[in-house]
Coordinates of C-alpha atoms and ligand atoms in Angstrom, one line a residue:
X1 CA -63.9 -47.3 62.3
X2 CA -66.1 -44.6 60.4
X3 CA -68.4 -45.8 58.4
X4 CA -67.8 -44.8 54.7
X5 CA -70.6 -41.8 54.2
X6 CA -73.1 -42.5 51.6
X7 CA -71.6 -40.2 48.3
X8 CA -75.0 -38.8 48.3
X9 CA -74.6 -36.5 51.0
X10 CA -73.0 -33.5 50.1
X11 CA -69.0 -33.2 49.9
X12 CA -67.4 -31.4 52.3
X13 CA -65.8 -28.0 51.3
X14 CA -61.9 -29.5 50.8
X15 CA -63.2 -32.6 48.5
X16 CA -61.1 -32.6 45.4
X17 CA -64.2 -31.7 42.7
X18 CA -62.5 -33.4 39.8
X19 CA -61.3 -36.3 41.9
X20 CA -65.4 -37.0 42.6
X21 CA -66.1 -36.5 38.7
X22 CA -63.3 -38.8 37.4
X23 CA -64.4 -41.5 40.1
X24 CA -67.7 -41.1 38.5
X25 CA -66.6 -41.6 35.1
X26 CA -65.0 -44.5 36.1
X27 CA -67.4 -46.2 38.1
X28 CA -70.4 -45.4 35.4
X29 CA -67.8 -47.2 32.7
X30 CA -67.5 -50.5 35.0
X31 CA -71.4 -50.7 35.3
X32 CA -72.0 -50.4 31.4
X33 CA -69.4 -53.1 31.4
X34 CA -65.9 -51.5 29.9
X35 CA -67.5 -49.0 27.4
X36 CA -69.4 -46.1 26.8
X37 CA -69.7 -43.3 24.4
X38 CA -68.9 -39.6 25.4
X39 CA -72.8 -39.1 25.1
X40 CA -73.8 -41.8 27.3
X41 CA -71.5 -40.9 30.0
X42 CA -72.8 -37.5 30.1
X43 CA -76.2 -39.3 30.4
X44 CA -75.0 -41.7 33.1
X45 CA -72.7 -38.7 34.9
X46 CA -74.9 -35.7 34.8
X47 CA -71.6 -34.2 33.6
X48 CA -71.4 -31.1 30.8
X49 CA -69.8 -32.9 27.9
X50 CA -66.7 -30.7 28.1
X51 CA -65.9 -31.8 31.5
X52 CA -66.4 -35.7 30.1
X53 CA -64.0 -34.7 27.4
X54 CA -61.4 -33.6 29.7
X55 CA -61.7 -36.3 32.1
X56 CA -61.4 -38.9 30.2
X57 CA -58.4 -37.4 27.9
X58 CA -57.0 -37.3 31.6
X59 CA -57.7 -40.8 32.3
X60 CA -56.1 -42.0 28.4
X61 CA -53.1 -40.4 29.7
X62 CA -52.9 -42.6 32.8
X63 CA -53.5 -45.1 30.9
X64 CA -57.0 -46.5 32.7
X65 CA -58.9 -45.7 29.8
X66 CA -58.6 -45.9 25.5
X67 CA -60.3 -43.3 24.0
X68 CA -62.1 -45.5 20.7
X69 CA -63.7 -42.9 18.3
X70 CA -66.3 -41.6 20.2
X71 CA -65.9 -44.2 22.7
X72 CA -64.2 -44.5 26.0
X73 CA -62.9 -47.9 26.8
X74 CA -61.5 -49.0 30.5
X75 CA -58.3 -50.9 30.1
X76 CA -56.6 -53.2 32.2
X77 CA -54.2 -50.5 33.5
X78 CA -56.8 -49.4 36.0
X79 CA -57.1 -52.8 37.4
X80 CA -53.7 -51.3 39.5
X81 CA -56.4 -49.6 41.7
X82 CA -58.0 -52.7 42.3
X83 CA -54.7 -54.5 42.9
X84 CA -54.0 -51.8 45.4
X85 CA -56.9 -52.9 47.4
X86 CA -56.4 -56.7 47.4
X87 CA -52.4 -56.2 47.8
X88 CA -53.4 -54.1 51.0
X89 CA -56.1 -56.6 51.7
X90 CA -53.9 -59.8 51.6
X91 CA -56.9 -62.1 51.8
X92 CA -56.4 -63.3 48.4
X93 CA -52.8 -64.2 48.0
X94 CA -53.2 -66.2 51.4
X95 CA -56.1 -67.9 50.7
X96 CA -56.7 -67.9 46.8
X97 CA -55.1 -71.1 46.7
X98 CA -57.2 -73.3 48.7
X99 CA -60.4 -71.9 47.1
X100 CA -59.1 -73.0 44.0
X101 CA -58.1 -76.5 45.5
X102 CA -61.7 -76.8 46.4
X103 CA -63.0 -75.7 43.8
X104 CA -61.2 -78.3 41.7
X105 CA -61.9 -81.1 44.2
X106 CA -65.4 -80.2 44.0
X107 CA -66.0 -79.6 40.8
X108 CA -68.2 -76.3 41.7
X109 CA -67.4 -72.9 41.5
X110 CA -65.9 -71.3 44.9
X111 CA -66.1 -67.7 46.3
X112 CA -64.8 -65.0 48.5
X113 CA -66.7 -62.4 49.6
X114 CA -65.9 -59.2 52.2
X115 CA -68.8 -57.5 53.8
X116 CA -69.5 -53.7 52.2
X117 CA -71.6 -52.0 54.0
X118 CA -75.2 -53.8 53.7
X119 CA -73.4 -55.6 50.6
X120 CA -71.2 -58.8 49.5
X121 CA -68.4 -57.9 47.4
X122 CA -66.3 -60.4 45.5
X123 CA -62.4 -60.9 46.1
X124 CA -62.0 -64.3 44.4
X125 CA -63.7 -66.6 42.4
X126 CA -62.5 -70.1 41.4
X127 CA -65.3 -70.3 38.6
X128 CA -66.3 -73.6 36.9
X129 CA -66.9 -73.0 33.6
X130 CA -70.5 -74.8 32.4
X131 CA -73.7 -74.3 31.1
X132 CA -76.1 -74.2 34.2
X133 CA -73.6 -71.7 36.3
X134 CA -74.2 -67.8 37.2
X135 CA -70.7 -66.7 38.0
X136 CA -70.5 -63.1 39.8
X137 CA -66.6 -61.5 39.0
X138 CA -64.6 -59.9 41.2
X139 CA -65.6 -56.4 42.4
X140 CA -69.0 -57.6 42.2
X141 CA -71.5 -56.3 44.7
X142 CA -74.8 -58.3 46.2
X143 CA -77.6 -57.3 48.5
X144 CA -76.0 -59.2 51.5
X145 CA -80.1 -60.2 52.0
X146 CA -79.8 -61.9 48.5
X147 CA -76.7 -64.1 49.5
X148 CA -75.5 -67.1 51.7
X149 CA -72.8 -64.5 52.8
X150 CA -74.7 -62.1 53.8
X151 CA -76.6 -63.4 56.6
X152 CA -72.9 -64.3 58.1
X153 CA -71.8 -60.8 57.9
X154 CA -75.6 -59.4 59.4
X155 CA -75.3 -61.7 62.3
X156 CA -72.3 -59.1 63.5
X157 CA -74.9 -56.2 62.6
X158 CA -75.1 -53.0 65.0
X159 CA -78.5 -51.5 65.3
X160 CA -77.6 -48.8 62.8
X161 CA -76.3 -51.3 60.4
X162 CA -79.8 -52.9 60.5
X163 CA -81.4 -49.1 59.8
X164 CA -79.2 -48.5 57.5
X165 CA -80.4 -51.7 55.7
X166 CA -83.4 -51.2 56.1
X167 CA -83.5 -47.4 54.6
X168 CA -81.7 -49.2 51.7
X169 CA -84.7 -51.7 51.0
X170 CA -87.3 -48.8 51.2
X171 CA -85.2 -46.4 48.5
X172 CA -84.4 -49.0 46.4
X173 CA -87.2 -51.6 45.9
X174 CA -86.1 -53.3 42.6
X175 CA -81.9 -53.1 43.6
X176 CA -81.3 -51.7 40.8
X177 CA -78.1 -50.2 43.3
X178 CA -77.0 -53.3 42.7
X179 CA -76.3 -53.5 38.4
X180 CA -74.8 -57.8 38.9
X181 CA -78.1 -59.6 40.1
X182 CA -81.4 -59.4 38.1
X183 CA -84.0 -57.1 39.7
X184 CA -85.8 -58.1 43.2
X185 CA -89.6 -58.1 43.2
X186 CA -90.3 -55.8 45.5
X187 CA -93.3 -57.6 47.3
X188 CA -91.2 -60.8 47.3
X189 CA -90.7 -61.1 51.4
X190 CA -87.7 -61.3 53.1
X191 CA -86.9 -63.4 56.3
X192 CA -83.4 -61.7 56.3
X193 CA -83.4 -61.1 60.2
X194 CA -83.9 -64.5 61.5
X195 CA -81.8 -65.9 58.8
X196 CA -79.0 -64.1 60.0
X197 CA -80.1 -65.2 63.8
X198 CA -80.0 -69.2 62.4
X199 CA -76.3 -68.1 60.8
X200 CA -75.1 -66.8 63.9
X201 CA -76.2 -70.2 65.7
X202 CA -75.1 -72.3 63.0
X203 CA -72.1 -71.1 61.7
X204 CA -73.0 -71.4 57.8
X205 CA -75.4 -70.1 55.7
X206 CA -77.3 -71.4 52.5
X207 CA -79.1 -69.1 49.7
X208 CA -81.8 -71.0 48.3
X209 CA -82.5 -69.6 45.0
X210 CA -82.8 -66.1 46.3
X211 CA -80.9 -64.4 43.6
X212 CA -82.3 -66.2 40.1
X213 CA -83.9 -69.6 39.8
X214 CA -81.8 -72.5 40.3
X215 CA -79.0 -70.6 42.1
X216 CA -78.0 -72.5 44.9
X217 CA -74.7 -71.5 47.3
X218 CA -73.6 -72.3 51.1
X219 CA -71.3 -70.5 52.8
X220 CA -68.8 -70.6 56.2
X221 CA -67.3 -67.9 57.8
X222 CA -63.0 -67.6 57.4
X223 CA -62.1 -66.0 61.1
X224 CA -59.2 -63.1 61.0
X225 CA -57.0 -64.9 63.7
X226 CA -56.7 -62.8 67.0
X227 CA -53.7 -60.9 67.3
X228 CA -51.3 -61.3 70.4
X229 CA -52.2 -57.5 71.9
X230 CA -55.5 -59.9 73.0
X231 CA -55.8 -61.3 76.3
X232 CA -54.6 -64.5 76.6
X233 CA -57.7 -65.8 78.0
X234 CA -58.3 -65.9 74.1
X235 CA -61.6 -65.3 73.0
X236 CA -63.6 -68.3 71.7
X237 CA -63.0 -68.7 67.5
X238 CA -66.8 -67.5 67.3
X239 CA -66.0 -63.9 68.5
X240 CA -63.3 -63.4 65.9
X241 CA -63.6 -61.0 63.5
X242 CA -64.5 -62.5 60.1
X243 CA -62.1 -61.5 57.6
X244 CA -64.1 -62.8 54.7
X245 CA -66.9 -65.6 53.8
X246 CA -65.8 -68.5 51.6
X247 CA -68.9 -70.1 49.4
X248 CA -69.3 -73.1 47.2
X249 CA -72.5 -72.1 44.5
X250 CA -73.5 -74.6 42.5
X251 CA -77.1 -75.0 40.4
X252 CA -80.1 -77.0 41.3
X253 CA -79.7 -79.6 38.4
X254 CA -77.0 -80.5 40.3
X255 CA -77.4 -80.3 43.9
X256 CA -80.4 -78.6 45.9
X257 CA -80.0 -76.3 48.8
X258 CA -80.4 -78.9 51.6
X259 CA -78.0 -81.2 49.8
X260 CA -75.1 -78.7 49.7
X261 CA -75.4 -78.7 53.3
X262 CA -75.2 -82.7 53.7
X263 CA -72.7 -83.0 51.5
X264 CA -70.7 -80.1 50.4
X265 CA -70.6 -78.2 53.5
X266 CA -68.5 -80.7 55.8
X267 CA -65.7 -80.8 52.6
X268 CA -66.1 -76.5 52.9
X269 CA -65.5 -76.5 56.7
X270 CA -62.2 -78.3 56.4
X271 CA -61.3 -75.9 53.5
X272 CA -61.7 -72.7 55.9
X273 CA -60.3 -74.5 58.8
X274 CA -57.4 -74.3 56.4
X275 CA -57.7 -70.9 55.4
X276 CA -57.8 -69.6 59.3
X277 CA -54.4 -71.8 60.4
X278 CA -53.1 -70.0 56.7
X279 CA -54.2 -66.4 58.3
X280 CA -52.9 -67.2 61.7
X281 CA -49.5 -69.1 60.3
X282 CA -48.8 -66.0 57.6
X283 CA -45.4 -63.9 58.1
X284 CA -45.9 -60.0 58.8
X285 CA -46.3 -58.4 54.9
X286 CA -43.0 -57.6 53.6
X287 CA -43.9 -53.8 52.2
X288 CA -43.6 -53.6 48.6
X289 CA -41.9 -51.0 46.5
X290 CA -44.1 -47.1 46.5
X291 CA -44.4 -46.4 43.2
X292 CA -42.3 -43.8 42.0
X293 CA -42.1 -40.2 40.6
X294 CA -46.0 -39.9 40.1
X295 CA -45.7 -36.2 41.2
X296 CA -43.0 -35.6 38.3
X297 CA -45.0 -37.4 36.1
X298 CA -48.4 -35.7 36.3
X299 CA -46.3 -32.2 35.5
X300 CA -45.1 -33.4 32.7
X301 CA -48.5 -34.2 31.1
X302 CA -50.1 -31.0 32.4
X303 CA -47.1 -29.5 29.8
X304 CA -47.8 -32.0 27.1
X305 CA -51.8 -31.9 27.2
X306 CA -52.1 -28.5 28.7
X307 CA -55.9 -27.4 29.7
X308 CA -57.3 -31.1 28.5
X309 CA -55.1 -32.2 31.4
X310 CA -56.9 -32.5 35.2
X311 CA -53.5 -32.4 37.0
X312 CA -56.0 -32.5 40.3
X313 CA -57.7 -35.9 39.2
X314 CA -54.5 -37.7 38.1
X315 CA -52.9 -36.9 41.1
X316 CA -56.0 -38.1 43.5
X317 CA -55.7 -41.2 41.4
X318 CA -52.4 -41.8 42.4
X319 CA -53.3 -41.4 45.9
X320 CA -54.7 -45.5 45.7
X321 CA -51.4 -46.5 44.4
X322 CA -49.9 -46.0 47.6
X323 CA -51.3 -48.5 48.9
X324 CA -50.5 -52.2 48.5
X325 CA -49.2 -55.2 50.0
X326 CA -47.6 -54.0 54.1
X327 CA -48.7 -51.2 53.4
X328 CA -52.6 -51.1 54.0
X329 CA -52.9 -48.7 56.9
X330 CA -51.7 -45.6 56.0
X331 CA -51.1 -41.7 57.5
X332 CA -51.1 -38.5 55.6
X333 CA -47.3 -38.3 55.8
X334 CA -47.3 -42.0 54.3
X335 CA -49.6 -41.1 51.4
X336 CA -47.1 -37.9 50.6
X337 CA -44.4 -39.9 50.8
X338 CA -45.2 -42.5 48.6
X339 CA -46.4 -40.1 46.2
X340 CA -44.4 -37.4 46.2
X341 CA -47.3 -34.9 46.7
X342 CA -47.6 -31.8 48.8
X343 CA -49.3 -33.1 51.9
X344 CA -52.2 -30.5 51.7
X345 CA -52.9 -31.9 48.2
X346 CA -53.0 -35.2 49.4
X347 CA -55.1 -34.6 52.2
X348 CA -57.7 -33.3 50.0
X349 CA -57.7 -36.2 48.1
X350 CA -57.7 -38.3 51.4
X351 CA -60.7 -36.5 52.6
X352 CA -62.9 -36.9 49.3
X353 CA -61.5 -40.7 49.2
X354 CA -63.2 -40.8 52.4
X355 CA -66.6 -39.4 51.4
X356 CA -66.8 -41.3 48.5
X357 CA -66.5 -44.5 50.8
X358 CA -63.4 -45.5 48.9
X359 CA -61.1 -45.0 52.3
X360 CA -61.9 -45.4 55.8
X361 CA -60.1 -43.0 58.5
X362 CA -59.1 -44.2 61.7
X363 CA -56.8 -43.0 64.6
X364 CA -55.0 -40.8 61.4
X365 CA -54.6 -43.8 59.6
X366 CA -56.4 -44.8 56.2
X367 CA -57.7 -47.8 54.9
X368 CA -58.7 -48.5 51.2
X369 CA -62.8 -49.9 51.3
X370 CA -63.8 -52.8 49.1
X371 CA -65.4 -50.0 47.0
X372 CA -62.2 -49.5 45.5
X373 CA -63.4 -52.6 43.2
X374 CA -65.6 -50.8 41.7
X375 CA -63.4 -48.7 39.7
X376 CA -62.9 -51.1 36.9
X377 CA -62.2 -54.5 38.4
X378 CA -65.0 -56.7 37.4
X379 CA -65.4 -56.1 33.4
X380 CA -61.6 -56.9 33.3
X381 CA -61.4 -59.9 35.9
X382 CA -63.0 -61.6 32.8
X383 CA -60.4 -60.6 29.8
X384 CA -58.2 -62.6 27.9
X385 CA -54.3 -62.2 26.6
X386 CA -56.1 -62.3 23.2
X387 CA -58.6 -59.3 24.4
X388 CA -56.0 -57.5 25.6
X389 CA -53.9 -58.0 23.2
X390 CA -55.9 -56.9 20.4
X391 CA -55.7 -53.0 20.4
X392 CA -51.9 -52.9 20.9
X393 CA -51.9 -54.9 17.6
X394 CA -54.1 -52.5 15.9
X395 CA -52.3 -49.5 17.4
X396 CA -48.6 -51.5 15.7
X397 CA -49.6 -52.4 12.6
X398 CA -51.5 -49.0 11.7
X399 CA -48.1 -47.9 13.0
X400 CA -45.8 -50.2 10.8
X401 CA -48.3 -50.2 8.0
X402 CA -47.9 -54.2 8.2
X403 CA -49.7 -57.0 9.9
X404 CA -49.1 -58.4 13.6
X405 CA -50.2 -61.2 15.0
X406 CA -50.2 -63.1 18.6
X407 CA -49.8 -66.7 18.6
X408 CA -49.5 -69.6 21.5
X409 CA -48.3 -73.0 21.1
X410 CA -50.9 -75.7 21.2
X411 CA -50.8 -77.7 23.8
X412 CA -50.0 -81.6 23.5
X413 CA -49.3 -81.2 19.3
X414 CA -46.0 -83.2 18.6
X415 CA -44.2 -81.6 16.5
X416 CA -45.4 -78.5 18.4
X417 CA -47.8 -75.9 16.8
X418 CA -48.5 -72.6 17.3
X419 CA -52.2 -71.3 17.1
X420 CA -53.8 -67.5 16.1
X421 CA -54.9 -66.0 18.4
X422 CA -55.3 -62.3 17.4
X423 CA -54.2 -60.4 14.0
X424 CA -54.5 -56.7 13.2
X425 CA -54.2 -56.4 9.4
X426 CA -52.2 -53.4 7.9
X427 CA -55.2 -52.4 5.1
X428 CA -52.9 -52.9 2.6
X429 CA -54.2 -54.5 -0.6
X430 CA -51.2 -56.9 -1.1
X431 CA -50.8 -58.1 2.7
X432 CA -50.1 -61.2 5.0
X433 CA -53.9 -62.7 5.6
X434 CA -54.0 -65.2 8.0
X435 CA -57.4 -65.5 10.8
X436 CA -57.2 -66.0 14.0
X437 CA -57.6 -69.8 14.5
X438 CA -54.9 -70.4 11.9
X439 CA -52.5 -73.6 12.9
X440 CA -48.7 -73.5 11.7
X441 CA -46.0 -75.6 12.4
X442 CA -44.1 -73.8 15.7
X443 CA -40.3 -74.6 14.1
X444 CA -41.2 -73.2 10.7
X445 CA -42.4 -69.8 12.0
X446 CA -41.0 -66.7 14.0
X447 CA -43.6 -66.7 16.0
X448 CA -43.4 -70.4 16.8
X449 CA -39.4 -70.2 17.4
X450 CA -40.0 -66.8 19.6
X451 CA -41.9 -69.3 21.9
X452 CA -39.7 -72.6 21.5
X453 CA -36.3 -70.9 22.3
X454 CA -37.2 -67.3 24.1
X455 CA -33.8 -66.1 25.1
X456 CA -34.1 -63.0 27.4
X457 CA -34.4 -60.0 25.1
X458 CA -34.3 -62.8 21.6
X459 CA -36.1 -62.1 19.0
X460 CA -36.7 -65.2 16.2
X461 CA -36.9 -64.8 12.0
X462 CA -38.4 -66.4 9.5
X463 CA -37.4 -65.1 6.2
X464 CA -38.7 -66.9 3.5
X465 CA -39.4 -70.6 4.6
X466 CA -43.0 -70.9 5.2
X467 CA -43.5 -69.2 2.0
X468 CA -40.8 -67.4 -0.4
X469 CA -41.2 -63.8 -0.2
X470 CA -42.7 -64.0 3.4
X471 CA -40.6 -62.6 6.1
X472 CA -41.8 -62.2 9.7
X473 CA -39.7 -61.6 12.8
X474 CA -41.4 -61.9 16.3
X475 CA -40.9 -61.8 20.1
X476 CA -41.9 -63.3 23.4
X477 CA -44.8 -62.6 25.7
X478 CA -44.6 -63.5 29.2
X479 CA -46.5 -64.3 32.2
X480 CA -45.6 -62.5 35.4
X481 CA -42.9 -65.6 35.9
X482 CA -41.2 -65.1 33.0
X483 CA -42.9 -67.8 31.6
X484 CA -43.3 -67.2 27.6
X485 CA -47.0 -67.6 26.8
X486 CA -47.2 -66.1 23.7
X487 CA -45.5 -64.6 20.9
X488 CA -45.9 -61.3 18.5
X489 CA -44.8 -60.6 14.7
X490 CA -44.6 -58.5 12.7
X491 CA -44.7 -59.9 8.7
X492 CA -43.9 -58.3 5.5
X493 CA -43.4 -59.6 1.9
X494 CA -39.3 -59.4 1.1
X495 CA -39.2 -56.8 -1.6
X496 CA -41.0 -54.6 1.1
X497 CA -37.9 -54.4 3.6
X498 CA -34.4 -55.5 3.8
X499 CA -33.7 -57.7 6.3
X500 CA -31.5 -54.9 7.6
X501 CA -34.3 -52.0 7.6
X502 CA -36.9 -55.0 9.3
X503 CA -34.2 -54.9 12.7
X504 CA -33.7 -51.9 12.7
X505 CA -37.0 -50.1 12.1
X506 CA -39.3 -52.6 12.9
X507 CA -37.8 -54.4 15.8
X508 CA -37.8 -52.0 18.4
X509 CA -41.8 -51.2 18.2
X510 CA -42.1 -54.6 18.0
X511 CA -40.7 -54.8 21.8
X512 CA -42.3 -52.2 22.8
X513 CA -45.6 -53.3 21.8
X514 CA -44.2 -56.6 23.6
X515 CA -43.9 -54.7 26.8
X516 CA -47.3 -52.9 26.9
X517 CA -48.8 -56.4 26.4
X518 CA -46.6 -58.2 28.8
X519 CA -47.3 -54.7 31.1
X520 CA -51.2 -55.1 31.2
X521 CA -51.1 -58.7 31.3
X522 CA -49.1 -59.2 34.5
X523 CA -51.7 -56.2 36.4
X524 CA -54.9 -58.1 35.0
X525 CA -53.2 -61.8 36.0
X526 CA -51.8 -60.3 39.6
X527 CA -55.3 -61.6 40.7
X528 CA -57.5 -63.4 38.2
X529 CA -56.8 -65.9 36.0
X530 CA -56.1 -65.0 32.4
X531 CA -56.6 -67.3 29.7
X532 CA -54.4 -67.1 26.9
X533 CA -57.4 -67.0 24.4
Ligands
PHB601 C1 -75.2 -66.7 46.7 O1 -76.1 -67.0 46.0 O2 -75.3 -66.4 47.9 C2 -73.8 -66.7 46.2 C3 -73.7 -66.7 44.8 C4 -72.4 -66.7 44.3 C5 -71.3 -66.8 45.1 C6 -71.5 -66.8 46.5 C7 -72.8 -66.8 47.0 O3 -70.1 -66.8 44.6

């Protein structure tokens, strides 16, 4: 396989030049952590401020970013690049399971990391949630040197792996190339050679406190299984390929280094020895739908935004998208197929892909790199519903000039009760106040009813029983199931709107705002856990 070029050599001549600045946009908004201003991106991009303008009114169209006054927010629509990667990947939807099983039976956080380049990356974390725990997200890159991962992944090192490491270390003394772990001293000595010697004997590896005080880890390798083209004098499980490292991290007031290994690592061996039958076991990948019409789509907002509009960058962008779940190896003709594109305009985008490290080419097929996590993925592995919610309320009630509200039923309350969990106000001076945190009975509210009896498409009323003059109307939110999980109203006082005008003018944007909550909920839960609040 090529190895993904450093994006610090120059591009070559057919690289897509707004594909490499809109990549940069993105990437400098997932370091900053979801947000930057149109001046500090210009900072952060070397970009004029014209071309910041016009790439990120590109990227609000698509939907990957808000545009907040003068600030440019990353929403969880881009997390579909992301998916892209892990769908293609497949590690996660075989094997998140048992790293949450252990992570529960162990009452520790649990990890899984792919090698990238001389890095860890994150696809999974089963995180416990307490005081004395660091907890990385996914998309996350580590100095594999820094890691109990990493010295798993180094023992498999070429020589030019080990010079490319080692170049790293000299140009980048404090990793600040590395934004998720506090800076390295850079006399602080590192023994990262003959650690990964001892993991290559041993078959685990522990990290000591390398990355802060009192962070502990140990980690095993998961082995991709051999595939039947191999002989069937089977090579022993030890020259297997390892498809990704599974870690249990916990803190020192808990359990030092040397105890993990007593005591934690036997209970993590059985866990990947149940991840690798899981990999061998696994049915082919059934290919997913290619998402449609993108082609058509980008044409039509090069009409509707005009010059503000990179047609060239949406359209690389869309190049990630055809990739997913069976379909992870892809040629040219693939890529124009799935997209719709002219094949020389996806090839460009193929070949700056590739210099960016985002892809790797092989035989005329393409890969997508772990890299592809860090457009976006790990601020918004953390959000809420509540989080996300929140500026699709704002953008309704500014809309409807009335308040909105999402609420989820408390769990265990008998008779049930629903719960506030985020409120846009309409800035009207006679209006519906209620805070977020607000408890109501669920039967005597829209909202409530909207989650006790969702009926496909139902919508539930309350007109005037909480309080006279008080008329709300509000509609399911579901989980990628179907599951309701929350609701959404809109309220209004009585002499505002006839019950007639509140169906018919304020029901549909009430689904609609529905649907773009349900829409970014189900990409930011496809891999990460969600909590409602
Ligand atoms: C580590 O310190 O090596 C480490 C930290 C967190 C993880 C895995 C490994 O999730």
């Amino acid at each position: 396989m090529t190895a993904p070029s450093p994006s610090s050599s120059p591009p070559p001549a057919e690289a897509v030049t707004p594909l490499v600045r809109g990549v940069a946009v993105l990437t400098a908004l997932t370091e900053a952590g979801g947000t930057l201003s149109a001046s500090a991106l210009e900072r952060s991009t070397g970009l004029a401020r014209s071309t910041v303008d016009r790439i990120t009114a590109t990227l609000a169209r698509m939907g990957y970013v808000r545009l907040d006054g003068r600030d440019a927010v990353l929403t969880p629509r881009v997390m579909e690049l992301g998916n892209a990667y892990l769908s293609a990947l497949r590690l996660p939807s075989l094997l998140d399971g048992e790293a949450d099983a252990l992570a529960d039976e162990l009452d520790e956080s649990v990890s899984l990391a792919v090698a990238d380049r001389d890095g860890i990356r994150f696809i999974h974390q089963a995180t416990r949630r307490r005081a004395m725990s660091v907890s990385f997200r996914i998309g996350d890159l580590l100095p594999a040197e820094r890691t109990a991962p990493g010295p798993l992944f180094a023992a498999e090192w070429t020589d030019a792996d080990w010079s490319a490491w080692h170049t790293r270390r000299a140009a980048d003394p404090t990793d600040a190339g590395f934004p998720a772990v506090p800076p390295r001293t850079p006399t602080a000595p590192t023994d990262f050679e003959s650690r990964a010697a001892q993991a290559r004997q041993n078959g685990w590896s522990l990290d000591d406190q390398l990355i802060e005080p009192g962070l502990v880890a140990v980690s095993a390798p998961v082995r991709a299984p051999v595939r039947a083209s191999a002989p069937t004098s089977a090579p022993t499980s030890a020259s297997a390929r390892i498809a990704c490292v599974a870690s249990v991290v916990s803190h020192t007031s808990r359990h030092t280094a040397a105890d993990l290994r007593e005591t934690l690592l036997p209970r993590l061996r059985t866990t990947v020895a149940a991840m690798e039958r899981r990999l061998r076991e696994a049915a082919p990948p059934e290919p997913g739908p290619t998402p449609a019409g993108l082609a058509t789509w980008t044409t039509a907002s090069k009409h509707e935004l005009g010059r503000d509009f990179v047609e060239s960058l949406a359209r690389g962008l869309t190049v990630l998208t055809a990739f997913g779940e069976g379909r992870s190896s892809l040629t040219l003709t693939d890529v124009a197929k799935a997209t719709g594109l002219a094949r020389a305009t996806a090839r460009r985008a193929l070949i700056t892909y590739e210099h960016l490290g985002l892809m790797a080419a092989e035989d005329r097929r393409f890969t997508l790199t772990p890299r592809v996590l860090s457009l976006g993925y790990p601020p918004l592995s953390r959000t809420t519903l509540a989080h996300l919610a929140a500026p699709h309320l704002r953008a309704l009630a500014d809309r409807l000039h009335e308040p909105t509200a999402l609420a989820v039923l408390v769990p265990g309350t008998d008779p049930a009760e629903i719960q506030y969990v985020a409120v846009a106000a309409a800035g009207r001076v006679l209006t519906v106040d209620i805070t977020v945190g607000t408890r109501l009975p669920a039967t005597r509210t829209a909202l409530g009813r909207a989650l006790l009896h969702a009926a496909p498409h139902g919508y539930a009323l309350a007109d005037e029983e909480l309080e006279s003059g008080l008329r709300s109307i509000a509609v399911p939110v579901r989980d990628r199931t179907g599951h309701p999980v929350a609701a959404l109203n809109v309220a209004t006082h009585a002499a505002r709107r006839t019950l007639d005008n509140f169906l018919t003018e304020v029901l549909p944007h009430l689904r609609a705002t529905a649907d773009h909550i349900q829409s970014d909920l189900h990409l930011a839960s496809r891999f990460t856990h969600v909590p409602l609040a």
